[in-house]
N, CA, C and O atoms as a MOPAC input file, in Angstrom:
PM7 MOZYME 1SCF
protein

 N     89.96300 1   100.56300 1    94.21200 1
 C     90.69000 1    99.20800 1    93.45100 1
 C     90.99500 1    98.85700 1    94.66600 1
 O     90.89000 1    99.55400 1    95.67500 1
 N     91.51800 1    97.37000 1    94.55300 1
 C     92.11200 1    96.38400 1    95.20400 1
 C     93.61400 1    96.59800 1    95.60700 1
 O     94.22000 1    97.10300 1    94.66200 1
 N     94.12500 1    96.45800 1    96.30600 1
 C     95.73400 1    96.89200 1    96.72200 1
 C     96.11300 1    95.50200 1    96.36500 1
 O     95.28800 1    94.65500 1    96.71000 1
 N     97.45400 1    94.96100 1    95.59000 1
 C     98.01100 1    94.09900 1    95.58700 1
 C     99.05300 1    94.09800 1    96.29000 1
 O     99.36600 1    95.24900 1    96.59400 1
 N     99.78600 1    93.27400 1    96.71700 1
 C    100.64400 1    92.54600 1    97.31600 1
 C    101.95200 1    91.50500 1    96.74200 1
 O    101.82600 1    90.64500 1    95.87000 1
 N    103.21700 1    91.84800 1    97.49100 1
 C    103.78800 1    90.95200 1    96.43700 1
 C    104.72600 1    90.52900 1    97.63800 1
 O    104.47400 1    91.06300 1    98.71800 1
 N    105.69900 1    89.69800 1    97.58400 1
 C    106.47500 1    88.35800 1    98.19900 1
 C    105.41100 1    87.87900 1    99.65400 1
 O    105.69100 1    87.73900 1   100.84400 1
 N    104.66900 1    87.79100 1    99.21300 1
 C    103.79100 1    87.53300 1   100.84300 1
 C    104.39000 1    86.24700 1   101.12300 1
 O    105.32300 1    85.80600 1   100.45200 1
 N    103.84000 1    85.60300 1   102.15700 1
 C    104.56400 1    84.63200 1   102.63000 1
 C    102.97000 1    83.76700 1   102.62300 1
 O    101.90500 1    84.38100 1   102.56800 1
 N    103.07000 1    82.24800 1   102.68900 1
 C    102.05800 1    81.32800 1   102.62000 1
 C    100.91100 1    81.89200 1   103.52500 1
 O    101.23600 1    82.33500 1   104.62600 1
 N     99.22500 1    81.91600 1   103.04100 1
 C     98.58500 1    82.57700 1   103.64900 1
 C     97.99600 1    81.77100 1   105.33500 1
 O     97.59100 1    80.61800 1   105.19100 1
 N     97.97400 1    82.05800 1   106.08500 1
 C     98.11600 1    81.58100 1   107.58800 1
 C     96.46800 1    80.89000 1   107.52400 1
 O     95.56700 1    81.03800 1   106.69900 1
 N     96.54100 1    80.23600 1   108.55700 1
 C     95.08800 1    80.06700 1   108.45100 1
 C     94.14400 1    80.09100 1   109.80000 1
 O     94.44500 1    80.45400 1   110.93700 1
 N     93.12900 1    79.67700 1   109.38400 1
 C     92.06300 1    80.38600 1   110.64900 1
 C     92.85300 1    79.59400 1   112.30300 1
 O     93.11000 1    80.43800 1   113.16100 1
 N     93.10700 1    78.48100 1   112.58400 1
 C     93.06600 1    77.89100 1   113.87800 1
 C     94.88400 1    78.86800 1   113.65900 1
 O     95.18800 1    79.30200 1   114.77000 1
 N     95.69500 1    79.14100 1   112.87100 1
 C     96.96700 1    79.83500 1   113.44600 1
 C     96.71600 1    81.36800 1   113.68800 1
 O     97.59800 1    81.89600 1   114.36400 1
 N     95.69200 1    82.19600 1   113.27500 1
 C     94.95200 1    83.11200 1   114.12800 1
 C     94.70000 1    83.20800 1   115.38900 1
 O     95.25300 1    83.97600 1   116.17700 1
 N     93.59900 1    82.19200 1   115.69000 1
 C     92.95900 1    81.50300 1   116.83800 1
 C     94.14900 1    81.77000 1   117.80000 1
 O     94.38900 1    82.63500 1   118.64300 1
 N     94.87400 1    80.53900 1   117.27300 1
 C     96.40200 1    79.97400 1   118.41600 1
 C     97.42100 1    81.51400 1   118.92900 1
 O     97.80800 1    81.52300 1   120.09800 1
 N     97.67700 1    82.34500 1   118.30400 1
 C     98.11400 1    83.78800 1   118.56100 1
 C     97.15800 1    84.01700 1   118.89000 1
 O     96.99100 1    83.38700 1   119.93500 1
 N     96.33700 1    84.55900 1   118.66400 1
 C     95.22100 1    85.68500 1   119.59000 1
 C     95.23600 1    84.67700 1   121.01100 1
 O     95.95500 1    85.20800 1   121.85700 1
 N     94.88400 1    83.90600 1   121.29900 1
 C     95.29500 1    83.03900 1   122.41200 1
 C     96.34700 1    83.20400 1   123.16900 1
 O     96.13900 1    83.71400 1   124.27000 1
 N     97.58500 1    82.87500 1   122.85100 1
 C     98.82500 1    83.39800 1   123.13800 1
 C     98.89900 1    84.81200 1   124.10100 1
 O     99.29700 1    85.15600 1   125.21500 1
 N     98.14700 1    85.46800 1   122.72200 1
 C     98.43400 1    87.41000 1   124.07600 1
 C     97.49400 1    87.41600 1   124.22300 1
 O     97.18900 1    88.60500 1   124.13500 1
 N     96.34200 1    86.67400 1   124.48800 1
 C     95.06300 1    87.63900 1   124.85400 1
 C     94.52700 1    88.74700 1   124.08100 1
 O     94.13500 1    89.82000 1   124.53900 1
 N     94.55100 1    88.33500 1   122.69800 1
 C     93.92800 1    89.54000 1   122.06200 1
 C     93.11400 1    89.01900 1   120.89300 1
 O     93.37600 1    88.02900 1   120.20900 1
 N     91.79600 1    90.07600 1   120.74000 1
 C     91.18200 1    89.54700 1   119.76000 1
 C     91.99000 1    90.34200 1   118.53200 1
 O     92.44100 1    91.40100 1   118.96700 1
 N     92.27000 1    90.15200 1   117.25300 1
 C     92.68100 1    90.91100 1   115.95900 1
 C     91.03000 1    91.43000 1   115.25200 1
 O     89.94300 1    90.85500 1   115.32100 1
 N     91.27800 1    92.26300 1   114.82700 1
 C     90.01300 1    92.87400 1   113.54700 1
 C     89.89600 1    92.29500 1   112.69300 1
 O     90.90700 1    91.78800 1   112.20600 1
 N     88.94400 1    92.13300 1   112.23900 1
 C     87.93100 1    90.74600 1   111.11900 1
 C     88.66300 1    91.13600 1   109.89700 1
 O     89.04800 1    90.12500 1   109.31000 1
 N     89.15000 1    92.73300 1   109.02100 1
 C     89.78400 1    92.88000 1   108.46800 1
 C     91.04800 1    92.45900 1   108.23500 1
 O     91.45700 1    91.75400 1   107.31300 1
 N     91.83600 1    93.10700 1   109.44200 1
 C     93.17500 1    92.30700 1   109.46700 1
 C     93.22900 1    91.01300 1   109.47700 1
 O     94.28100 1    90.43500 1   109.20500 1
 N     92.56400 1    90.62400 1   109.66200 1
 C     92.36400 1    88.69000 1   109.73300 1
 C     92.51100 1    87.88600 1   108.83200 1
 O     93.25300 1    86.94400 1   108.55500 1
 N     91.12300 1    88.76500 1   108.14300 1
 C     91.28000 1    88.91900 1   106.55000 1
 C     92.42000 1    89.13500 1   105.66600 1
 O     92.46600 1    88.37800 1   104.69700 1
 N     93.13800 1    89.80200 1   105.75600 1
 C     93.90300 1    90.16000 1   105.24100 1
 C     95.66400 1    88.72200 1   105.58600 1
 O     96.32500 1    88.10000 1   104.75500 1
 N     95.78100 1    88.76700 1   107.26700 1
 C     96.23200 1    87.48200 1   107.06900 1
 C     96.01300 1    86.33300 1   106.43300 1
 O     96.91200 1    85.57300 1   106.07200 1
 N     94.77000 1    86.14400 1   106.26000 1
 C     93.99200 1    84.90900 1   105.17000 1
 C     94.18400 1    84.85200 1   104.06600 1
 O     94.28100 1    83.77200 1   103.48200 1
 N     94.27700 1    85.86000 1   103.55200 1
 C     94.45400 1    85.66400 1   102.03300 1
 C     95.61800 1    86.36200 1   101.61200 1
 O     95.94400 1    86.18200 1   100.43900 1
 N     96.45400 1    87.26500 1   102.44100 1
 C     97.98400 1    87.60800 1   101.81300 1
 C     98.86700 1    87.03500 1   102.83900 1
 O     99.66500 1    86.18500 1   102.44300 1
 N     98.87000 1    87.42400 1   104.40500 1
 C    100.18900 1    87.21000 1   105.04600 1
 C    101.24700 1    87.75200 1   104.39800 1
 O    101.93900 1    87.26200 1   103.50600 1
 N    101.33900 1    89.31600 1   105.18400 1
 C    102.71100 1    89.75300 1   104.91600 1
 C    102.79100 1    90.19500 1   103.29100 1
 O    101.99900 1    89.79100 1   102.44100 1
 N    104.01000 1    91.18700 1   103.02200 1
 C    104.02600 1    91.26800 1   101.70200 1
 C    103.92100 1    92.99200 1   101.41200 1
 O    103.41400 1    93.74200 1   102.24700 1
 N    104.37200 1    93.38600 1   100.35400 1
 C    105.01000 1    94.67900 1   100.22400 1
 C    103.25800 1    95.32400 1    99.58700 1
 O    102.87000 1    94.50200 1    98.75700 1
 N    102.32000 1    96.35700 1    99.73600 1
 C    102.01900 1    96.60200 1    99.38800 1
 C    102.44700 1    97.24700 1    98.30500 1
 O    103.54300 1    97.79100 1    98.44200 1
 N    101.45400 1    97.45600 1    96.33700 1
 C    101.70500 1    97.97800 1    95.10800 1
 C    101.59700 1    99.06100 1    95.62400 1
 O    102.45500 1    99.86200 1    95.25300 1
 N    100.61900 1    99.56100 1    96.60400 1
 C    100.50200 1   101.42500 1    96.73300 1
 C    100.38500 1   101.47700 1    98.68700 1
 O     99.44500 1   101.15000 1    99.41100 1
 N    101.57400 1   101.95100 1    98.99300 1
 C    102.15100 1   102.01600 1   100.12800 1
 C    102.32600 1   103.55600 1   100.93000 1
 O    102.88400 1   103.74300 1   102.01200 1
 N    101.67400 1   104.57500 1   100.05200 1
 C    101.88200 1   105.97000 1   100.18800 1
 C    101.34100 1   106.15300 1   100.76500 1
 O    100.30500 1   105.54000 1   100.51100 1
 N    101.16300 1   107.22600 1   102.38200 1
 C     99.63200 1   107.41500 1   102.89900 1
 C     99.30400 1   109.04900 1   102.50400 1
 O    100.35600 1   109.67700 1   102.38600 1
 N     98.61600 1   109.51300 1   102.37500 1
 C     98.39900 1   110.98600 1   101.79700 1
 C     98.77300 1   112.03900 1   102.89900 1
 O     98.84000 1   111.60700 1   104.05000 1
 N     98.96800 1   113.07200 1   102.73100 1
 C     98.92900 1   114.16200 1   103.25200 1
 C     97.57600 1   114.08900 1   104.55600 1
 O     96.61300 1   113.45400 1   104.12500 1
 N     97.38900 1   114.57200 1   105.88500 1
 C     96.15400 1   114.74400 1   105.93500 1
 C     95.70600 1   116.12400 1   105.63600 1
 O     96.41100 1   116.88200 1   104.97000 1
 N     94.74100 1   116.41300 1   106.03200 1
 C     94.81900 1   117.88200 1   105.82900 1
 C     94.58800 1   118.34700 1   107.38200 1
 O     94.46300 1   117.54600 1   108.30900 1
 N     94.53800 1   120.21000 1   107.55800 1
 C     94.94800 1   120.50700 1   108.69500 1
 C     93.49700 1   120.64200 1   109.58000 1
 O     92.30500 1   120.66200 1   109.27100 1
 N     94.05300 1   120.70100 1   110.50400 1
 C     93.37400 1   120.22800 1   111.94300 1
 C     92.90900 1   119.12000 1   112.61500 1
 O     92.11500 1   119.12700 1   113.55600 1
 N     93.88900 1   117.33700 1   111.65000 1
 C     93.20100 1   116.16800 1   111.95200 1
 C     94.18000 1   115.92600 1   113.05700 1
 O     94.42100 1   116.81800 1   113.87100 1
 N     94.72200 1   114.81700 1   113.11200 1
 C     95.87100 1   114.43300 1   113.62300 1
 C     97.10200 1   114.96800 1   113.38000 1
 O     97.88800 1   115.51500 1   114.15300 1
 N     97.16600 1   114.77000 1   112.35100 1
 C     98.71300 1   115.97900 1   111.63800 1
 C     98.02300 1   116.56400 1   111.11400 1
 O     96.91600 1   116.34500 1   110.62200 1
 N     99.17000 1   118.06700 1   111.24200 1
 C     98.73500 1   118.84600 1   110.35100 1
 C     99.55400 1   118.21700 1   108.58000 1
 O     98.77100 1   118.40000 1   107.64800 1
 N    100.39900 1   117.81800 1   108.31800 1
 C    100.92000 1   117.16200 1   107.43300 1
 C    101.26000 1   115.78700 1   107.60600 1
 O    101.45500 1   115.43000 1   108.76800 1
 N    101.35100 1   115.09300 1   106.86200 1
 C    101.46500 1   113.65500 1   107.42200 1
 C    101.64800 1   113.08000 1   106.06300 1
 O    100.91900 1   113.54500 1   105.18700 1
 N    102.49400 1   112.15000 1   105.73500 1
 C    103.55900 1   111.49500 1   104.49200 1
 C    104.13100 1   110.17600 1   104.75500 1
 O    105.32800 1   110.29300 1   104.49000 1
 N    103.97100 1   109.36700 1   105.01500 1
 C    104.46500 1   108.10900 1   105.23300 1
 C    103.99700 1   106.81900 1   104.17100 1
 O    102.94900 1   106.64200 1   103.55000 1
 N    104.98300 1   106.18800 1   104.23700 1
 C    104.89200 1   105.01200 1   103.51000 1
 C    104.83100 1   103.85400 1   104.29300 1
 O    105.38400 1   103.88500 1   105.39200 1
 N    104.21700 1   102.76800 1   103.89800 1
 C    103.33300 1   101.93900 1   104.67600 1
 C    104.70600 1   100.20000 1   103.70700 1
 O    104.47700 1    99.83200 1   102.55500 1
 N    105.44900 1    99.79500 1   104.25000 1
 C    106.73800 1    99.12000 1   103.80900 1
 C    106.57400 1    97.89200 1   103.15600 1
 O    106.66100 1    97.54100 1   101.97900 1
 N    106.25600 1    97.19400 1   104.45500 1
 C    105.99700 1    95.51800 1   104.95800 1
 C    104.96700 1    95.33800 1   105.80600 1
 O    104.93300 1    96.08600 1   106.78300 1
 N    103.92600 1    94.35000 1   105.64800 1
 C    102.97900 1    93.95100 1   106.17400 1
 C    103.73100 1    92.58000 1   107.54100 1
 O    104.35700 1    91.54600 1   107.30900 1
 N    103.46000 1    92.97000 1   108.39900 1
 C    104.16000 1    91.47500 1   109.06700 1
 C    103.32900 1    90.34800 1   108.74900 1
 O    102.11300 1    90.18900 1   108.63700 1
 N    104.42500 1    89.54900 1   108.62800 1
 C    103.29600 1    87.78700 1   108.80400 1
 C    103.48000 1    87.15000 1   109.83800 1
 O    104.28600 1    87.37200 1   110.74200 1
 N    102.30800 1    85.87600 1   109.66500 1
 C    102.40700 1    84.72400 1   110.86500 1
 C    102.93300 1    83.34300 1   110.15100 1
 O    102.27800 1    82.48900 1   109.55400 1
 N    104.69000 1    83.43400 1   110.48200 1
 C    105.08700 1    82.49800 1   109.46900 1
 C    106.06900 1    82.51400 1   110.42200 1
 O    106.13200 1    83.42200 1   111.25100 1
 N    107.39400 1    80.94700 1   110.36000 1
 C    108.49000 1    80.69200 1   110.81400 1
 C    109.21300 1    81.43300 1   110.47400 1
 O    110.20000 1    81.18500 1   111.16800 1
 N    109.51100 1    82.42900 1   109.69800 1
 C    111.08600 1    83.08300 1   109.48600 1
 C    111.72300 1    84.12000 1   110.38100 1
 O    111.35000 1    84.47800 1   111.49800 1
 N    112.61300 1    84.47400 1   109.76900 1
 C    113.06500 1    85.10500 1   110.71300 1
 C    112.50900 1    87.19900 1   110.23700 1
 O    112.36200 1    88.06300 1   111.10100 1
 N    112.39200 1    87.35200 1   109.21900 1
 C    112.69500 1    88.67600 1   108.58200 1
 C    111.35700 1    88.96100 1   108.71500 1
 O    110.78900 1    88.03400 1   108.13800 1
 N    110.24600 1    89.98200 1   109.30100 1
 C    109.06800 1    90.44900 1   108.92600 1
 C    108.07600 1    89.08400 1   110.03500 1
 O    107.00900 1    88.63600 1   109.61700 1
 N    108.41400 1    88.82200 1   110.80300 1
 C    107.60300 1    87.75200 1   111.23600 1
 C    106.71500 1    88.41300 1   112.56100 1
 O    107.42800 1    88.86300 1   113.45900 1
 N    105.49100 1    88.49400 1   112.72700 1
 C    104.28300 1    89.27700 1   113.71600 1
 C    104.81500 1    89.04300 1   115.12600 1
 O    105.21100 1    89.94200 1   115.86900 1
 N    104.78400 1    87.81500 1   115.40100 1
 C    104.73000 1    87.27300 1   116.88900 1
 C    106.53400 1    88.01700 1   117.16400 1
 O    106.79500 1    88.55900 1   118.23800 1
 N    107.71600 1    87.89900 1   115.90600 1
 C    108.88400 1    87.69900 1   116.87700 1
 C    108.89100 1    89.67000 1   116.73300 1
 O    110.00600 1    89.72400 1   117.25000 1
 N    108.62500 1    90.87300 1   116.51900 1
 C    108.22200 1    91.82000 1   116.28900 1
 C    107.38600 1    92.38000 1   117.30400 1
 O    107.52100 1    93.46400 1   117.87200 1
 N    106.41000 1    91.41600 1   117.48000 1
 C    105.15100 1    91.97900 1   118.74100 1
 C    106.53800 1    91.70500 1   119.88600 1
 O    107.01900 1    92.70700 1   120.41600 1
 N    107.01100 1    90.59700 1   120.15400 1
 C    107.40500 1    90.22300 1   121.39800 1
 C    108.67200 1    91.28900 1   121.70100 1
 O    108.97800 1    91.61100 1   122.84900 1
 N    109.16500 1    91.64600 1   120.84700 1
 C    110.58400 1    92.99500 1   120.79600 1
 C    109.84200 1    93.65300 1   121.49100 1
 O    109.87600 1    93.84800 1   122.70600 1
 N    109.02400 1    94.07700 1   120.58300 1
 C    108.01900 1    95.64600 1   121.34600 1
 C    107.24300 1    95.78500 1   122.51000 1
 O    107.27200 1    96.72000 1   123.31000 1
 N    106.32000 1    94.44200 1   122.54300 1
 C    105.47600 1    94.54500 1   123.66300 1
 C    105.57800 1    95.09000 1   124.58400 1
 O    104.49400 1    95.59400 1   124.87800 1
 N    106.63400 1    95.38700 1   125.56100 1
 C    107.28900 1    95.88600 1   126.89200 1
 C    106.67800 1    97.83200 1   126.30900 1
 O    106.02300 1    98.65600 1   126.94600 1
 N    107.24900 1    97.90600 1   124.96000 1
 C    107.54200 1    99.31700 1   124.64400 1
 C    106.39500 1    99.99700 1   124.41500 1
 O    106.18700 1   101.11200 1   124.89300 1
 N    105.44200 1    99.26800 1   123.54600 1
 C    104.43800 1    99.84600 1   123.13300 1
 C    103.08700 1   100.05000 1   124.16000 1
 O    103.01800 1    99.48600 1   125.25200 1
 N    102.06600 1   100.91700 1   123.64500 1
 C    100.84400 1   100.95000 1   124.81900 1
 C     99.92900 1    99.29100 1   124.70400 1
 O     99.40900 1    98.64600 1   123.79400 1
 N    100.08800 1    99.15100 1   125.92600 1
 C     99.08200 1    97.71900 1   126.07100 1
 C     97.47800 1    97.97600 1   124.67200 1
 O     96.61200 1    98.83000 1   124.48200 1
 N     97.67100 1    97.35400 1   124.37300 1
 C     96.19700 1    96.70300 1   123.50200 1
 C     96.37900 1    96.98100 1   121.86200 1
 O     95.47400 1    97.11500 1   121.03900 1
 N     97.85600 1    97.02700 1   121.62900 1
 C     98.94700 1    97.70800 1   120.39200 1
 C     99.40800 1    96.38100 1   119.85600 1
 O     99.97800 1    95.46600 1   120.44900 1
 N     99.03200 1    96.48400 1   118.59900 1
 C     99.64300 1    94.92900 1   117.56700 1
 C    100.37400 1    95.55700 1   116.75100 1
 O     99.70600 1    96.36300 1   116.10300 1
 N    101.86600 1    95.54500 1   116.39000 1
 C    101.99000 1    96.03000 1   115.17000 1
 C    102.13000 1    94.99800 1   113.92500 1
 O    102.54100 1    93.83900 1   113.87700 1
 N    101.67700 1    95.79200 1   113.03800 1
 C    101.28100 1    94.79200 1   111.93000 1
 C    102.32900 1    95.09200 1   110.63400 1
 O    102.49800 1    94.03000 1   110.03400 1
 N    102.92900 1    95.97300 1   110.13900 1
 C    103.52100 1    96.61900 1   109.91200 1
 C    104.61200 1    97.47400 1   109.63300 1
 O    104.87500 1    97.69400 1   110.81500 1
 N    105.86600 1    98.44800 1   108.72200 1
 C    106.58900 1    98.45700 1   108.90400 1
 C    106.56900 1    99.89600 1   107.83500 1
 O    106.13400 1    99.86300 1   106.68400 1
 N    107.10600 1   101.05600 1   108.47200 1
 C    107.62500 1   101.80900 1   106.93300 1
 C    109.30100 1   101.63300 1   106.54700 1
 O    110.01700 1   100.97400 1   107.30100 1
 N    109.77100 1   102.18100 1   105.49800 1
 C    111.23200 1   101.72200 1   105.63600 1
 C    112.14400 1   102.71700 1   106.84900 1
 O    113.35200 1   102.61800 1   106.63800 1
 N    111.97700 1   103.17000 1   107.44100 1
 C    112.83700 1   103.87200 1   108.69900 1
 C    112.54100 1   102.66400 1   110.25600 1
 O    112.90400 1   102.77800 1   111.42700 1
 N    111.72500 1   101.55900 1   109.53100 1
 C    111.63400 1   101.01400 1   110.76700 1
 C    110.34900 1   101.53200 1   111.91500 1
 O    110.10600 1   100.92200 1   112.95600 1
 N    109.81700 1   102.44700 1   111.57700 1
 C    108.61900 1   102.72100 1   112.45100 1
 C    107.43300 1   101.45500 1   112.24500 1
 O    107.22100 1   100.91900 1   111.15700 1
 N    106.91500 1   101.20100 1   113.17300 1
 C    106.05000 1   100.55700 1   113.12800 1
 C    104.44500 1   100.79700 1   113.20500 1
 O    104.04700 1   101.14300 1   114.31800 1
 N    103.35800 1   100.65000 1   112.07400 1
 C    102.28300 1   100.34300 1   112.25600 1
 C    101.55300 1    99.71100 1   112.78700 1
 O    101.53100 1    98.54000 1   112.40600 1
 N    100.33200 1   100.19800 1   114.20900 1
 C    100.46200 1    99.37100 1   115.15100 1
 C     98.19900 1    99.44700 1   114.88000 1
 O     97.56700 1   100.38400 1   114.39300 1
 N     97.74800 1    98.38200 1   115.31300 1
 C     96.22000 1    98.20000 1   115.22100 1
 C     95.90100 1    98.06900 1   117.06700 1
 O     96.38200 1    97.41600 1   117.99300 1
 N     95.03800 1    98.89200 1   116.93400 1
 C     94.55800 1    98.98700 1   118.80700 1
 C     93.61400 1    97.64000 1   118.11800 1
 O     92.93100 1    97.46100 1   117.11000 1
 N     94.09700 1    96.73800 1   119.49300 1
 C     93.03500 1    95.67700 1   120.24000 1
 C     92.06100 1    96.02300 1   120.90800 1
 O     91.05700 1    95.31900 1   121.02000 1
 N     92.26300 1    97.60100 1   121.66600 1
 C     91.46300 1    97.03600 1   122.77600 1
 C     90.22000 1    97.67400 1   122.87200 1
 O     90.11500 1    98.56100 1   122.02600 1
 N     89.06700 1    97.52300 1   123.72000 1
 C     87.64200 1    98.24100 1   123.41400 1
 C     87.86800 1    99.71200 1   123.22800 1
 O     87.04100 1   100.33700 1   122.56300 1
 N     88.64800 1   100.17900 1   123.61800 1
 C     87.89100 1   101.58200 1   123.56900 1
 C     88.16200 1   102.26200 1   121.70400 1
 O     87.38800 1   102.89800 1   120.98900 1
 N     89.33900 1   101.85100 1   121.48900 1
 C     89.42700 1   102.35200 1   120.17900 1
 C     89.83600 1   101.19500 1   118.93100 1
 O     90.55300 1   101.63100 1   118.03000 1
 N     89.47000 1    99.97400 1   118.86700 1
 C     89.39600 1    98.89600 1   118.70800 1
 C     89.63600 1    98.98100 1   117.05500 1
 O     88.87100 1    99.73900 1   116.45900 1
 N     90.66300 1    98.24400 1   116.24500 1
 C     90.43600 1    98.79700 1   114.82800 1
 C     91.78300 1    99.84900 1   114.45300 1
 O     92.76600 1    99.49500 1   113.80300 1
 N     91.61200 1   100.88900 1   114.89500 1
 C     92.37000 1   102.23700 1   114.83900 1
 C     93.83000 1   101.71200 1   114.68900 1
 O     94.60800 1   100.96600 1   115.28400 1
 N     93.79700 1   102.33600 1   113.81000 1
 C     95.64000 1   102.22900 1   113.29700 1
 C     96.38300 1   103.60700 1   113.64400 1
 O     96.00600 1   104.74200 1   113.35200 1
 N     97.51300 1   103.22800 1   114.32800 1
 C     98.29800 1   104.42400 1   114.74200 1
 C    100.24000 1   104.14800 1   114.00900 1
 O    100.68500 1   103.15600 1   113.43200 1
 N    100.72700 1   105.05100 1   114.25400 1
 C    102.09900 1   104.72000 1   114.02900 1
 C    102.85600 1   105.10000 1   115.32000 1
 O    102.58900 1   106.04400 1   116.06400 1
 N    103.81800 1   104.22300 1   115.44700 1
 C    104.75600 1   104.18300 1   116.18000 1
 C    106.27100 1   104.54200 1   115.99700 1
 O    107.19500 1   103.75900 1   115.77400 1
 N    106.32200 1   106.06200 1   116.15900 1
 C    107.51100 1   106.17400 1   115.71100 1
 C    108.80300 1   105.94200 1   116.53400 1
 O    108.94100 1   106.78300 1   117.42300 1
 N    109.87800 1   104.92100 1   116.45200 1
 C    110.86600 1   104.97500 1   116.42300 1
 C    111.85700 1   106.48400 1   117.59600 1
 O    112.13700 1   106.44200 1   118.79400 1
 N    112.12300 1   107.63500 1   116.53700 1
 C    112.69100 1   108.18100 1   117.24000 1
 C    111.63700 1   109.31700 1   118.22500 1
 O    112.11300 1   110.45200 1   118.26500 1
 N    110.73000 1   109.19900 1   118.75200 1
 C    110.14100 1   110.11000 1   119.71900 1
 C    109.59000 1   108.98600 1   120.33600 1
 O    108.45800 1   109.20000 1   120.77100 1
 N    110.12500 1   107.57300 1   120.56300 1
 C    110.15400 1   106.68900 1   121.94000 1
 C    110.32900 1   107.26100 1   123.34900 1
 O    109.60900 1   107.09200 1   124.33400 1
 N    111.32700 1   107.89800 1   123.23200 1
 C    112.12300 1   108.33500 1   124.64000 1
 C    111.49100 1   109.76500 1   124.80000 1
 O    111.69300 1   110.12300 1   125.96100 1
 N    110.86600 1   110.64000 1   124.15500 1
 C    110.58900 1   111.61200 1   124.55200 1
 C    109.48100 1   111.85800 1   125.77200 1
 O    109.23000 1   113.00100 1   126.15600 1

């Protein structure tokens, strides 16, 4: 079942994505590029992440994806602005692409070692 997105921005272009990749010397995963081209941000209809089974990365993990960031000139939920605000504080190769209601960031890895993996950057544990 395909997820539905609300309050998206005008879909971006391949040229804008290539310019973004060039500015930051990163390559975005193809699935993420497809999302930007089709929706460019937005609230997903189904944003709840289910609990993970014991023995996985988290024994009990449950969060909600609030909003996908967009490539556009707007002030809020702007991919480039968000990235520039946190790029010195998140691991190299991570790109924030969405947030949860508490402001934590979902990041996609653009590094060779774990290209395309999704991580959550928990702001509360940033300084631990």
